[in-house]
Short mmCIF file of C-alpha atoms in Angstrom, two decimals:
data_model
loop_
_atom_site.label_atom_id
_atom_site.label_comp_id
_atom_site.label_asym_id
_atom_site.label_seq_id
_atom_site.Cartn_x
_atom_site.Cartn_y
_atom_site.Cartn_z
CA MET A 17 20.11 -24.93 -26.91
CA ARG A 18 17.34 -22.66 -25.91
CA GLU A 19 15.33 -24.30 -22.75
CA THR A 20 11.61 -24.97 -23.29
CA ILE A 21 9.43 -22.67 -20.87
CA ALA A 22 6.47 -24.20 -19.41
CA LYS A 23 3.49 -22.49 -20.27
CA VAL A 24 0.15 -22.26 -18.92
CA ASP A 25 -2.73 -23.62 -21.44
CA LYS A 26 -3.89 -20.50 -23.43
CA LYS A 27 -7.70 -21.36 -22.44
CA ASP A 28 -6.69 -21.39 -18.88
CA ALA A 29 -4.67 -18.04 -19.32
CA LYS A 30 -7.64 -16.57 -20.44
CA LEU A 31 -9.68 -17.58 -17.44
CA ALA A 32 -6.86 -15.91 -15.29
CA LEU A 33 -6.41 -12.92 -17.12
CA ALA A 34 -10.22 -12.07 -16.79
CA HIS A 35 -9.93 -12.42 -13.21
CA MET A 36 -6.71 -9.91 -13.39
CA ILE A 37 -8.69 -7.33 -15.46
CA VAL A 38 -11.40 -6.76 -12.89
CA ALA A 39 -8.92 -6.82 -10.11
CA PHE A 40 -6.80 -4.16 -11.58
CA THR A 41 -10.07 -2.15 -12.44
CA ALA A 42 -11.14 -2.31 -8.83
CA LEU A 43 -7.74 -1.16 -7.92
CA PHE A 44 -8.33 1.97 -10.25
CA LEU A 45 -12.14 2.76 -8.83
CA GLY A 46 -10.90 2.10 -4.96
CA GLY A 47 -7.94 4.19 -5.52
CA ILE A 48 -9.84 7.07 -6.73
CA CYS A 49 -11.88 6.61 -3.61
CA GLY A 50 -9.05 6.38 -1.13
CA LEU A 51 -7.36 9.59 -2.67
CA LEU A 52 -10.56 11.64 -2.13
CA GLN A 53 -10.72 10.29 1.54
CA VAL A 54 -7.53 11.45 2.51
CA LEU A 55 -8.27 14.82 0.93
CA VAL A 56 -11.36 15.30 2.63
CA ARG A 57 -9.72 14.29 5.93
CA SER A 58 -6.75 16.88 5.79
CA GLY A 59 -9.59 19.50 6.05
CA LYS A 60 -8.72 21.07 2.72
CA MET A 61 -11.06 19.98 0.52
CA GLU A 62 -14.72 19.19 0.19
CA LEU A 63 -16.55 16.58 -1.82
CA PRO A 64 -18.41 17.69 -4.98
CA ALA A 65 -21.98 16.89 -6.34
CA GLY A 66 -23.24 15.69 -3.20
CA ILE A 67 -20.87 12.77 -3.23
CA GLY A 68 -20.50 11.34 0.71
CA TYR A 69 -17.76 10.55 2.57
CA TYR A 70 -18.81 7.53 4.11
CA GLN A 71 -20.15 6.57 0.48
CA LEU A 72 -16.64 6.76 -0.63
CA LEU A 73 -15.05 5.26 2.45
CA THR A 74 -17.57 2.10 1.67
CA ALA A 75 -16.41 1.90 -1.79
CA HIS A 76 -12.57 1.89 -1.06
CA GLY A 77 -13.20 -0.78 1.21
CA VAL A 78 -15.16 -3.05 -0.65
CA LEU A 79 -13.29 -2.50 -4.15
CA LEU A 80 -10.22 -2.88 -2.48
CA ALA A 81 -9.90 -5.34 0.66
CA LEU A 82 -12.67 -7.59 -0.98
CA ILE A 83 -12.88 -7.29 -4.94
CA LEU A 84 -9.24 -6.30 -5.94
CA THR A 85 -7.58 -9.19 -3.36
CA THR A 86 -10.40 -12.00 -4.31
CA PHE A 87 -10.06 -11.78 -8.06
CA PHE A 88 -6.48 -11.61 -8.51
CA ILE A 89 -5.92 -14.61 -5.66
CA ILE A 90 -8.51 -16.73 -7.67
CA GLY A 91 -6.73 -15.61 -11.25
CA PHE A 92 -3.51 -16.42 -9.72
CA GLN A 93 -4.79 -19.65 -8.28
CA PHE A 94 -6.20 -20.88 -11.25
CA ALA A 95 -2.88 -20.21 -13.32
CA GLY A 96 -1.07 -21.70 -10.58
CA MET A 97 -3.28 -24.92 -10.56
CA SER A 98 -2.65 -24.96 -14.63
CA ARG A 99 0.97 -24.62 -14.41
CA THR A 100 1.81 -27.25 -11.52
CA ALA A 101 -1.24 -29.58 -11.60
CA GLY A 102 -1.86 -29.49 -15.40
CA THR A 103 -4.21 -27.94 -17.85
CA LEU A 104 -7.61 -27.54 -16.34
CA SER A 105 -10.26 -29.97 -17.61
CA ASP A 106 -12.91 -28.38 -19.98
CA LYS A 107 -15.24 -28.95 -16.77
CA THR A 108 -13.16 -27.23 -14.36
CA ARG A 109 -12.63 -24.62 -16.64
CA LEU A 110 -16.37 -24.21 -17.11
CA ALA A 111 -16.77 -24.23 -13.24
CA GLY A 112 -13.91 -21.49 -13.28
CA TRP A 113 -16.03 -19.11 -15.72
CA ILE A 114 -19.33 -19.56 -14.07
CA GLY A 115 -17.52 -18.82 -10.57
CA PHE A 116 -16.03 -15.69 -12.64
CA TRP A 117 -19.10 -14.10 -14.03
CA THR A 118 -21.19 -14.95 -10.51
CA MET A 119 -18.43 -12.99 -8.94
CA THR A 120 -18.30 -10.03 -11.51
CA ILE A 121 -22.32 -9.72 -11.58
CA GLY A 122 -22.24 -9.86 -7.79
CA THR A 123 -19.52 -6.84 -7.92
CA ALA A 124 -21.37 -4.70 -10.46
CA ILE A 125 -24.79 -5.01 -8.26
CA THR A 126 -22.58 -4.13 -4.93
CA THR A 127 -20.93 -1.18 -6.33
CA PHE A 128 -23.97 0.14 -8.03
CA TYR A 129 -25.77 0.55 -4.69
CA ILE A 130 -22.64 1.85 -2.98
CA LEU A 131 -22.04 4.49 -5.82
CA THR A 132 -25.69 5.59 -5.81
CA GLY A 133 -25.62 6.01 -1.92
CA GLU A 134 -28.19 3.32 -0.94
CA ALA A 135 -25.33 1.30 0.76
CA SER A 136 -22.95 3.72 2.73
CA VAL A 137 -22.24 1.02 5.48
CA LEU A 138 -18.54 0.68 5.30
CA TYR A 139 -16.76 -2.54 4.34
CA THR A 140 -17.75 -4.15 7.59
CA PHE A 141 -21.43 -3.05 6.78
CA TYR A 142 -21.87 -3.37 10.91
CA ALA A 143 -25.49 -3.69 11.90
CA PRO A 144 -27.60 -1.34 12.75
CA LEU A 145 -26.46 0.53 9.52
CA GLN A 146 -28.60 -0.73 6.65
CA ALA A 147 -27.96 -0.96 3.11
CA HIS A 148 -30.40 -1.86 0.16
CA VAL A 149 -30.82 -5.20 -0.30
CA GLY A 150 -29.01 -5.28 -3.54
CA PHE A 151 -26.05 -4.44 -1.73
CA TYR A 152 -26.34 -7.85 0.47
CA ILE A 153 -27.38 -9.76 -2.59
CA GLY A 154 -24.42 -8.39 -4.74
CA LEU A 155 -21.84 -9.58 -1.77
CA ALA A 156 -23.71 -13.28 -1.59
CA LEU A 157 -23.02 -13.67 -5.43
CA VAL A 158 -19.11 -12.66 -4.59
CA VAL A 159 -19.05 -15.24 -2.01
CA VAL A 160 -20.97 -17.89 -4.33
CA GLY A 161 -18.79 -17.28 -7.49
CA SER A 162 -15.68 -17.74 -5.12
CA TRP A 163 -17.05 -21.12 -3.72
CA ILE A 164 -17.60 -22.47 -7.49
CA ALA A 165 -14.20 -21.52 -8.16
CA GLY A 166 -12.88 -23.18 -5.07
CA PHE A 167 -14.54 -26.34 -5.54
CA ALA A 168 -13.41 -26.32 -9.26
CA MET A 169 -9.78 -26.29 -7.66
CA PHE A 170 -10.39 -28.92 -5.15
CA VAL A 171 -11.53 -31.32 -7.96
CA HIS A 172 -8.64 -30.72 -10.12
CA TYR A 173 -6.07 -31.17 -7.14
CA ALA A 174 -7.79 -34.60 -6.53
CA LYS A 175 -7.51 -35.55 -10.09
CA TRP A 176 -3.75 -34.81 -10.04
CA LYS A 177 -3.73 -36.88 -6.83
CA LYS A 178 -5.67 -39.76 -8.48
CA GLN A 179 -3.47 -39.76 -11.26
CA HIS A 180 -0.19 -39.73 -9.15
CA PRO A 181 -0.94 -42.11 -6.23
CA GLY A 182 1.72 -42.09 -3.37
CA GLN A 183 3.19 -38.67 -4.37
CA ASN A 184 2.75 -35.48 -2.63
CA GLY A 185 0.84 -32.88 -4.71
CA PRO A 186 2.74 -29.80 -6.10
CA LEU A 187 3.69 -27.32 -3.61
CA LEU A 188 2.06 -24.58 -5.09
CA SER A 189 -1.10 -26.58 -5.67
CA PHE A 190 -0.94 -28.07 -2.20
CA MET A 191 -1.00 -24.09 -1.06
CA ILE A 192 -3.86 -23.21 -3.06
CA VAL A 193 -5.87 -25.95 -1.75
CA VAL A 194 -5.09 -24.90 1.76
CA ASN A 195 -6.03 -21.28 1.20
CA MET A 196 -9.31 -22.05 -0.60
CA ALA A 197 -10.25 -24.39 2.32
CA LEU A 198 -9.55 -21.60 4.63
CA TRP A 199 -11.59 -19.24 2.41
CA LEU A 200 -14.74 -21.87 2.07
CA ILE A 201 -14.90 -22.41 6.26
CA ALA A 202 -14.49 -18.84 7.06
CA SER A 203 -17.09 -17.48 4.60
CA LEU A 204 -19.61 -19.63 5.72
CA GLY A 205 -19.88 -16.69 8.51
CA VAL A 206 -20.44 -13.95 6.35
CA ALA A 207 -22.63 -16.23 4.06
CA ALA A 208 -24.98 -17.18 7.26
CA THR A 209 -25.18 -13.21 8.47
CA VAL A 210 -26.20 -12.06 4.85
CA LEU A 211 -28.38 -14.53 3.87
CA LEU A 212 -30.33 -15.33 7.54
CA GLN A 213 -30.14 -11.92 8.88
CA PHE A 214 -29.39 -9.01 6.81
CA ILE A 215 -31.15 -9.62 3.65
CA PRO A 216 -34.69 -10.29 5.31
CA TRP A 217 -33.95 -7.50 7.76
CA SER A 218 -33.32 -5.07 4.69
CA LEU A 219 -36.52 -6.49 2.87
CA GLY A 220 -38.60 -5.88 6.09
CA TRP A 221 -39.23 -9.25 6.62
CA THR A 222 -37.96 -9.09 10.20
CA GLU A 223 -38.22 -5.85 12.26
CA ASN A 224 -34.91 -6.17 14.28
CA ILE A 225 -31.70 -7.51 13.95
CA ASN A 226 -29.23 -9.57 16.70
CA VAL A 227 -26.14 -7.13 16.58
CA LEU A 228 -24.00 -9.09 18.42
CA VAL A 229 -24.65 -12.32 16.30
CA SER A 230 -24.13 -10.42 13.01
CA ARG A 231 -20.89 -8.74 14.34
CA THR A 232 -19.61 -12.22 15.50
CA LEU A 233 -20.41 -13.91 12.28
CA PHE A 234 -18.86 -11.12 10.28
CA TRP A 235 -15.58 -11.41 12.21
CA TYR A 236 -15.47 -15.41 12.16
CA PHE A 237 -15.20 -14.51 8.63
CA GLY A 238 -13.26 -10.98 9.09
CA HIS A 239 -9.83 -12.36 10.50
CA PRO A 240 -9.09 -15.34 8.58
CA LEU A 241 -10.13 -13.19 5.24
CA VAL A 242 -6.45 -11.53 6.07
CA TYR A 243 -4.92 -14.70 5.78
CA PHE A 244 -6.57 -15.51 2.91
CA TRP A 245 -4.99 -12.59 1.45
CA LEU A 246 -1.70 -13.29 2.94
CA LEU A 247 -1.19 -16.99 2.18
CA PRO A 248 -1.11 -16.31 -1.61
CA ALA A 249 1.68 -13.67 -1.03
CA TYR A 250 3.46 -16.50 1.24
CA MET A 251 3.11 -19.06 -1.91
CA ILE A 252 4.82 -16.33 -3.79
CA TRP A 253 7.33 -16.02 -1.42
CA TYR A 254 8.19 -19.69 -0.83
CA VAL A 255 7.71 -21.15 -4.36
CA VAL A 256 8.55 -18.04 -6.79
CA ILE A 257 11.06 -15.75 -5.21
CA PRO A 258 13.63 -18.60 -5.03
CA LYS A 259 13.11 -19.31 -8.81
CA VAL A 260 13.29 -15.67 -9.55
CA ILE A 261 16.78 -14.99 -7.70
CA GLY A 262 18.16 -18.33 -8.98
CA GLY A 263 18.27 -20.18 -5.52
CA LYS A 264 16.31 -23.53 -4.08
CA ILE A 265 13.31 -23.67 -1.69
CA PHE A 266 14.75 -24.33 1.75
CA SER A 267 12.02 -26.96 2.85
CA ASP A 268 8.96 -28.21 1.41
CA SER A 269 7.95 -29.96 4.18
CA LEU A 270 8.47 -26.42 6.24
CA ALA A 271 6.46 -24.73 3.68
CA ARG A 272 3.39 -27.06 3.94
CA MET A 273 3.40 -27.22 7.71
CA SER A 274 3.40 -23.34 8.07
CA PHE A 275 0.43 -23.56 5.84
CA ILE A 276 -1.33 -26.13 7.83
CA LEU A 277 -0.85 -24.29 10.77
CA PHE A 278 -2.04 -21.13 9.16
CA LEU A 279 -5.43 -23.02 8.69
CA PHE A 280 -5.73 -24.02 12.17
CA PHE A 281 -5.26 -20.69 13.83
CA SER A 282 -6.58 -18.16 11.52
CA ILE A 283 -10.44 -18.92 11.78
CA PRO A 284 -11.40 -19.47 15.38
CA VAL A 285 -10.05 -16.48 16.44
CA GLY A 286 -12.73 -13.38 15.55
CA PHE A 287 -13.12 -12.06 19.31
CA HIS A 288 -10.19 -10.58 19.20
CA HIS A 289 -11.62 -7.86 16.95
CA GLN A 290 -14.51 -7.86 19.57
CA LEU A 291 -12.51 -7.35 22.70
CA THR A 292 -14.73 -4.34 23.89
CA GLU A 293 -17.84 -5.87 22.91
CA PRO A 294 -20.31 -6.25 25.54
CA GLY A 295 -21.92 -9.69 25.63
CA ILE A 296 -19.05 -12.03 25.03
CA ASP A 297 -17.45 -13.53 28.30
CA PRO A 298 -14.26 -12.41 28.87
CA PHE A 299 -12.96 -16.22 29.12
CA TRP A 300 -13.75 -16.72 25.71
CA LYS A 301 -12.28 -13.89 24.63
CA TYR A 302 -9.18 -14.95 26.21
CA ILE A 303 -9.36 -18.61 24.62
CA GLN A 304 -9.39 -16.68 21.20
CA VAL A 305 -6.49 -14.24 21.60
CA VAL A 306 -4.39 -17.05 22.67
CA LEU A 307 -5.13 -18.90 19.49
CA THR A 308 -4.75 -15.58 17.75
CA LEU A 309 -0.99 -15.39 19.12
CA MET A 310 -0.41 -19.01 17.97
CA VAL A 311 -0.27 -17.75 14.39
CA VAL A 312 3.07 -16.18 15.21
CA ILE A 313 4.59 -19.50 15.09
CA PRO A 314 3.86 -20.23 11.24
CA SER A 315 4.59 -16.79 10.58
CA LEU A 316 8.07 -16.88 12.29
CA MET A 317 8.74 -20.49 10.49
CA THR A 318 7.92 -18.33 7.29
CA ALA A 319 10.40 -15.62 8.05
CA PHE A 320 13.05 -18.16 8.77
CA SER A 321 12.57 -20.14 5.71
CA MET A 322 12.67 -17.28 3.36
CA PHE A 323 16.06 -15.70 4.95
CA ALA A 324 17.64 -18.88 5.30
CA MET A 325 16.95 -19.59 1.51
CA PHE A 326 18.47 -15.86 0.59
CA GLU A 327 21.54 -16.66 3.00
CA ARG A 328 22.23 -20.12 1.60
CA PHE A 329 21.85 -18.57 -2.10
CA GLY A 330 24.14 -16.03 -1.58
CA ARG A 331 26.92 -18.19 0.12
CA SER A 332 26.78 -20.44 -2.96
CA LYS A 333 27.67 -17.22 -4.67
CA GLY A 334 30.61 -16.48 -2.26
CA ALA A 335 29.22 -14.85 0.43
CA SER A 336 31.25 -15.47 3.60
CA SER A 337 30.47 -12.85 5.99
CA LEU A 338 27.23 -12.47 8.34
CA PHE A 339 25.20 -10.57 6.03
CA GLY A 340 27.48 -10.59 2.88
CA TRP A 341 24.59 -12.28 1.01
CA LEU A 342 22.74 -9.35 0.89
CA ARG A 343 24.86 -8.11 -1.96
CA PHE A 344 24.00 -10.97 -4.47
CA LEU A 345 20.24 -10.90 -4.33
CA PRO A 346 18.87 -9.30 -7.48
CA TRP A 347 18.07 -6.03 -6.27
CA LYS A 348 17.20 -4.56 -10.03
CA ASP A 349 14.83 -7.01 -10.63
CA ALA A 350 11.46 -6.06 -9.96
CA ARG A 351 10.11 -9.43 -9.63
CA PHE A 352 12.21 -9.86 -6.52
CA LEU A 353 12.57 -6.10 -5.04
CA VAL A 354 8.90 -5.42 -5.02
CA PRO A 355 7.88 -8.68 -3.17
CA PHE A 356 10.97 -8.29 -0.91
CA ILE A 357 9.62 -4.83 0.28
CA GLY A 358 6.59 -6.44 1.28
CA MET A 359 8.32 -8.96 3.19
CA ILE A 360 10.03 -6.25 5.04
CA ALA A 361 6.76 -4.37 5.89
CA PHE A 362 5.36 -7.17 7.57
CA ILE A 363 7.85 -7.01 10.03
CA PRO A 364 6.30 -4.05 11.52
CA GLY A 365 2.77 -4.89 10.31
CA GLY A 366 3.14 -8.17 12.32
CA ALA A 367 4.16 -6.50 15.40
CA GLY A 368 1.35 -4.21 15.10
CA GLY A 369 -1.00 -7.41 14.84
CA ILE A 370 0.13 -8.57 18.15
CA ILE A 371 -0.54 -5.13 20.17
CA ASN A 372 -4.33 -4.95 18.32
CA ALA A 373 -4.84 -8.74 19.31
CA SER A 374 -3.62 -8.18 23.04
CA HIS A 375 -6.51 -6.88 25.39
CA GLN A 376 -4.96 -4.26 27.58
CA LEU A 377 -3.06 -2.69 24.26
CA ASN A 378 -6.00 -3.23 22.57
CA GLN A 379 -7.95 -1.04 24.60
CA VAL A 380 -5.64 1.99 23.81
CA VAL A 381 -6.12 2.03 20.02
CA HIS A 382 -9.23 0.20 19.56
CA ASN A 383 -11.31 2.37 16.83
CA THR A 384 -8.44 4.71 16.49
CA ILE A 385 -6.94 5.26 13.16
CA TRP A 386 -4.03 3.22 14.32
CA VAL A 387 -5.84 0.14 13.40
CA THR A 388 -6.48 1.70 9.90
CA GLY A 389 -2.44 2.17 9.47
CA HIS A 390 -1.95 -1.23 10.57
CA PHE A 391 -4.40 -2.50 7.90
CA HIS A 392 -2.45 -0.29 5.52
CA LEU A 393 0.65 -1.65 6.25
CA THR A 394 -0.06 -5.51 6.42
CA ILE A 395 -2.56 -5.78 3.60
CA ALA A 396 -2.05 -2.63 1.16
CA THR A 397 1.79 -2.90 1.41
CA THR A 398 2.97 -6.57 2.41
CA VAL A 399 0.24 -8.13 0.31
CA ILE A 400 -0.38 -5.75 -2.66
CA LEU A 401 3.03 -5.25 -3.18
CA THR A 402 3.79 -8.89 -3.54
CA PHE A 403 0.73 -9.01 -6.00
CA PHE A 404 2.29 -6.16 -7.94
CA GLY A 405 5.45 -8.23 -8.33
CA ALA A 406 3.94 -11.43 -9.19
CA ALA A 407 1.81 -9.63 -11.94
CA TYR A 408 5.07 -8.41 -13.71
CA TRP A 409 5.91 -12.02 -14.68
CA LEU A 410 2.33 -13.55 -14.39
CA ILE A 411 0.67 -11.08 -16.83
CA PRO A 412 3.05 -11.45 -19.53
CA HIS A 413 3.52 -15.12 -19.04
CA LEU A 414 -0.37 -15.11 -19.64
CA THR A 415 -0.36 -12.95 -22.66
CA GLY A 416 2.64 -13.87 -24.30
CA ARG A 417 4.54 -10.65 -23.85
CA THR A 418 7.92 -9.38 -22.36
CA PHE A 419 8.61 -7.59 -18.95
CA THR A 420 11.04 -5.28 -20.68
CA ASN A 421 13.88 -3.47 -19.10
CA GLN A 422 11.89 -0.25 -19.22
CA LEU A 423 8.79 -1.59 -17.69
CA ASN A 424 11.13 -3.17 -14.75
CA GLN A 425 12.63 -0.08 -14.11
CA LEU A 426 9.50 1.83 -14.12
CA ALA A 427 8.27 -1.12 -11.70
CA ILE A 428 11.17 -0.17 -9.43
CA VAL A 429 9.97 3.54 -9.44
CA GLN A 430 6.46 2.34 -8.69
CA ALA A 431 7.91 0.39 -5.79
CA VAL A 432 9.52 3.17 -4.38
CA VAL A 433 6.95 5.94 -4.62
CA TRP A 434 4.40 3.43 -3.13
CA SER A 435 6.70 2.40 -0.08
CA ILE A 436 7.32 6.21 0.76
CA GLY A 437 3.79 7.29 0.52
CA MET A 438 2.74 4.32 2.51
CA LEU A 439 5.51 5.19 5.19
CA ILE A 440 4.30 8.85 5.40
CA MET A 441 0.44 7.87 5.47
CA SER A 442 0.58 4.65 7.58
CA GLY A 443 3.03 6.10 9.87
CA ALA A 444 0.96 9.64 10.44
CA MET A 445 -2.07 7.13 11.04
CA HIS A 446 -0.26 5.11 13.64
CA TRP A 447 0.87 8.32 15.53
CA ALA A 448 -2.30 10.05 15.23
CA GLY A 449 -4.18 6.76 16.76
CA LEU A 450 -1.75 6.89 19.43
CA TYR A 451 -3.13 10.71 20.27
CA GLY A 452 -6.71 9.14 20.06
CA ALA A 453 -7.71 10.26 16.40
CA PRO A 454 -10.66 8.12 15.42
CA ARG A 455 -11.18 5.74 12.28
CA ARG A 456 -14.35 5.70 10.54
CA SER A 457 -14.90 9.66 10.42
CA SER A 458 -14.43 12.42 8.12
CA PHE A 459 -12.93 15.75 8.82
CA SER A 460 -14.12 17.59 12.00
CA LEU A 461 -12.72 20.10 14.51
CA TYR A 462 -14.82 18.83 17.11
CA GLY A 463 -16.37 21.91 18.28
CA ASN A 464 -12.76 23.32 18.29
CA SER A 465 -11.11 20.91 20.41
CA SER A 466 -7.53 21.57 21.14
CA GLN A 467 -7.10 17.54 21.02
CA ALA A 468 -8.63 17.50 17.73
CA ALA A 469 -6.55 20.52 16.44
CA ASP A 470 -3.28 18.21 16.86
CA TRP A 471 -4.55 15.57 14.88
CA ILE A 472 -4.76 18.00 11.85
CA PRO A 473 -1.01 17.70 10.73
CA TYR A 474 -1.28 14.06 10.55
CA GLN A 475 -4.17 14.15 8.65
CA ILE A 476 -2.21 16.53 6.04
CA ALA A 477 0.64 13.86 6.17
CA GLN A 478 -1.96 11.18 5.63
CA ALA A 479 -2.94 13.18 2.45
CA VAL A 480 0.59 13.60 1.19
CA GLY A 481 1.27 10.11 1.55
CA GLY A 482 -2.29 8.78 -0.11
CA THR A 483 -1.62 11.25 -3.17
CA MET A 484 1.81 9.56 -3.62
CA LEU A 485 0.08 6.04 -3.27
CA PHE A 486 -2.40 7.00 -6.05
CA LEU A 487 0.36 8.07 -8.27
CA GLY A 488 1.89 4.70 -7.75
CA ILE A 489 -1.58 3.12 -8.51
CA LEU A 490 -1.25 5.04 -12.02
CA LEU A 491 2.43 3.78 -12.31
CA VAL A 492 1.21 0.05 -12.03
CA LEU A 493 -1.73 0.56 -14.12
CA TYR A 494 0.22 1.67 -16.84
CA ILE A 495 2.62 -1.16 -16.58
CA VAL A 496 -0.46 -3.74 -16.53
CA VAL A 497 -2.04 -2.19 -19.36
CA GLN A 498 1.21 -2.44 -21.32
CA LEU A 499 1.98 -6.22 -20.30
CA LEU A 500 -1.89 -7.07 -21.36
CA TRP A 501 -2.01 -5.05 -24.53
CA PHE A 502 1.19 -3.45 -25.89
CA ALA A 503 4.52 -4.80 -24.59
CA PRO A 504 6.43 -6.65 -27.11
CA LYS A 505 5.72 -10.52 -27.90
CA GLY A 506 7.83 -12.70 -26.01
CA ASP A 507 7.82 -15.80 -23.37
CA GLU A 508 8.08 -14.97 -19.65
CA GLU A 509 8.66 -17.82 -17.51
CA PHE A 510 5.95 -18.74 -14.51
CA PRO A 511 9.02 -19.43 -12.24
CA ILE A 512 8.49 -22.56 -9.91
CA GLY A 513 11.22 -23.09 -7.40
CA GLU A 514 13.20 -26.60 -6.97
CA THR A 515 13.44 -27.91 -3.61
CA GLU A 516 17.29 -27.96 -2.22
CA GLU A 517 18.92 -31.35 -3.10
CA HIS A 518 19.88 -32.68 0.20
CA ALA A 519 16.31 -31.67 1.59
CA GLU A 520 14.69 -34.32 3.51
CA LYS A 521 11.48 -35.94 1.84
CA THR A 522 8.32 -34.58 2.38
CA PRO A 523 6.03 -37.28 4.14
CA LEU A 524 2.84 -38.10 2.58
CA PHE A 525 1.13 -37.32 5.85
CA PHE A 526 0.59 -33.76 4.78
CA ASP A 527 -2.15 -34.60 2.28
CA LYS A 528 -4.40 -36.16 4.91
CA TRP A 529 -6.90 -33.51 4.32
CA TRP A 530 -9.66 -35.42 6.61
CA LEU A 531 -7.59 -34.66 9.51
CA TRP A 532 -6.58 -31.40 9.11
CA ILE A 533 -10.52 -30.47 8.37
CA ILE A 534 -11.57 -32.33 11.59
CA ILE A 535 -8.90 -30.51 13.58
CA VAL A 536 -10.16 -27.26 12.02
CA VAL A 537 -13.71 -27.79 12.83
CA VAL A 538 -12.78 -28.74 16.44
CA LEU A 539 -11.41 -25.62 17.06
CA ILE A 540 -13.89 -23.79 15.87
CA LEU A 541 -16.45 -25.51 17.72
CA LEU A 542 -14.40 -25.29 20.90
CA ALA A 543 -13.83 -21.15 20.35
CA TYR A 544 -17.47 -20.65 19.24
CA THR A 545 -20.32 -23.26 20.54
CA ILE A 546 -20.90 -21.98 24.02
CA PRO A 547 -20.44 -18.17 23.54
CA PHE A 548 -22.18 -18.10 20.20
CA THR A 549 -25.27 -20.06 22.19
CA HIS A 550 -25.27 -17.43 24.71
CA MET A 551 -25.47 -14.86 22.09
CA ILE A 552 -28.99 -16.38 21.03
CA ASP A 553 -30.29 -17.51 24.24
CA GLN A 554 -29.59 -14.22 26.07
CA ALA A 555 -30.20 -12.03 23.09
CA PRO A 556 -31.03 -8.42 23.33
CA PRO A 557 -34.38 -6.96 21.79
CA GLY A 558 -32.26 -6.29 18.53
CA SER A 559 -32.35 -3.12 16.53
CA PRO A 560 -33.95 -1.62 13.71
CA GLY A 561 -32.28 -0.46 10.87
CA TYR A 562 -30.72 2.93 9.88
CA ARG A 563 -29.91 4.43 6.70
CA ASN A 564 -26.70 6.48 6.18
CA LEU A 565 -27.06 8.17 2.81
CA CYS A 566 -24.01 10.91 3.83
#
């Protein structure tokens, strides 16, 4: 008898698919900008039609690091909520659509001002660079729309808990709530600086801006943003991959504990991005570096859980040697292989993060292209490849189509192309960064400097790797278009793993949300109250705005 596949409700599927379409549109546009950037940095190309390098750099960062990720994550999480905590209510779904359209309108406004050259302020929009007010209003709408979506997810989870007293929430739904709690708490920082500093300043209502406060509020948001991207990848690793390979979740309790620890240690750590900033006492930088390094604990918990799951699966199939389980993994299944490549990439990526967060080592690589290489290794490889792997089952599940053998083989080719391209590009960025090559910069001979001449071969390598990555983008977009509209009709599973039969029962203690939020607030107050007060009480005169239209 054919097993019945649990399906996401069709109305919920439409909501999730709308987010996916915007996400992959952003991937295409941001990918074009990225390709042009690496070609320009090679010194072998000049931009046509008055297009500015920093115009492209801003569009690339905003579209890929903010829009692609946020839309994909929220779409995936709405689908995950519907699959594990039941069909969304009409009110919850309506809130989801309101959030979607608010974010989409904000995205269109922000993108318009970037592409018209009115907001060449880069992804971090550091003051005193000043954009058109429309850029900041668009960003604010994206954040507000994500808040609406987040509260809709909270309400749906609370409804499930009310209907199932004395039970733990479904693991995937629990993880989604943790991630959205992290996002809402962290994005208060960027909302505050945009609404209270940048918009009045760009409108001319205030003459100057406190640069240190604006950067501090951005990085209060900017570092946990990395974990907002990363935790959905962890959800896929913990919950989906076991089902894809035919194994079991190693430990439900360990998975929940790791997510709670990520919530604790990912927010009050923004100063490790500001280690070279004057105006912040070294003691408070030290406190936040210590808290930053604490995040290694849940990361290692995740690595242990994943490889323990792989080994237990392999041994259940007859593996007996130390690494014999490797041959039993489904290497020809793109739903497994593509995220697995992302897992492996996070090993050097995580090591690079420890270097970036270490005060002495940070002095060597700060503001070099090493940081850009690290960013592409962690986000553009670990996270994005995991998202691609998820799309190969999620989109056909939502559209009622099939991930065919031909598309599976093409997805494997895409992952290989992407991996080689990223190895070349990110590797060249890391090496050039060690030689002092700056980030956030277009091609320059720096007055025929011999040191700058040494960077050029690495910049050409970056162009080669970046071109391969753009080819990878075209391949994945072809697959996604097929899965959205043209692949054969069928039933693809939304894979949700089951926990090991003999695993210890997960304590209800993990759902004490009031306790976790209190701990997060206490850590934030400990890390930020005194230094932030000093930034305001001892503030310099501030800076007028400077427009960069290049």
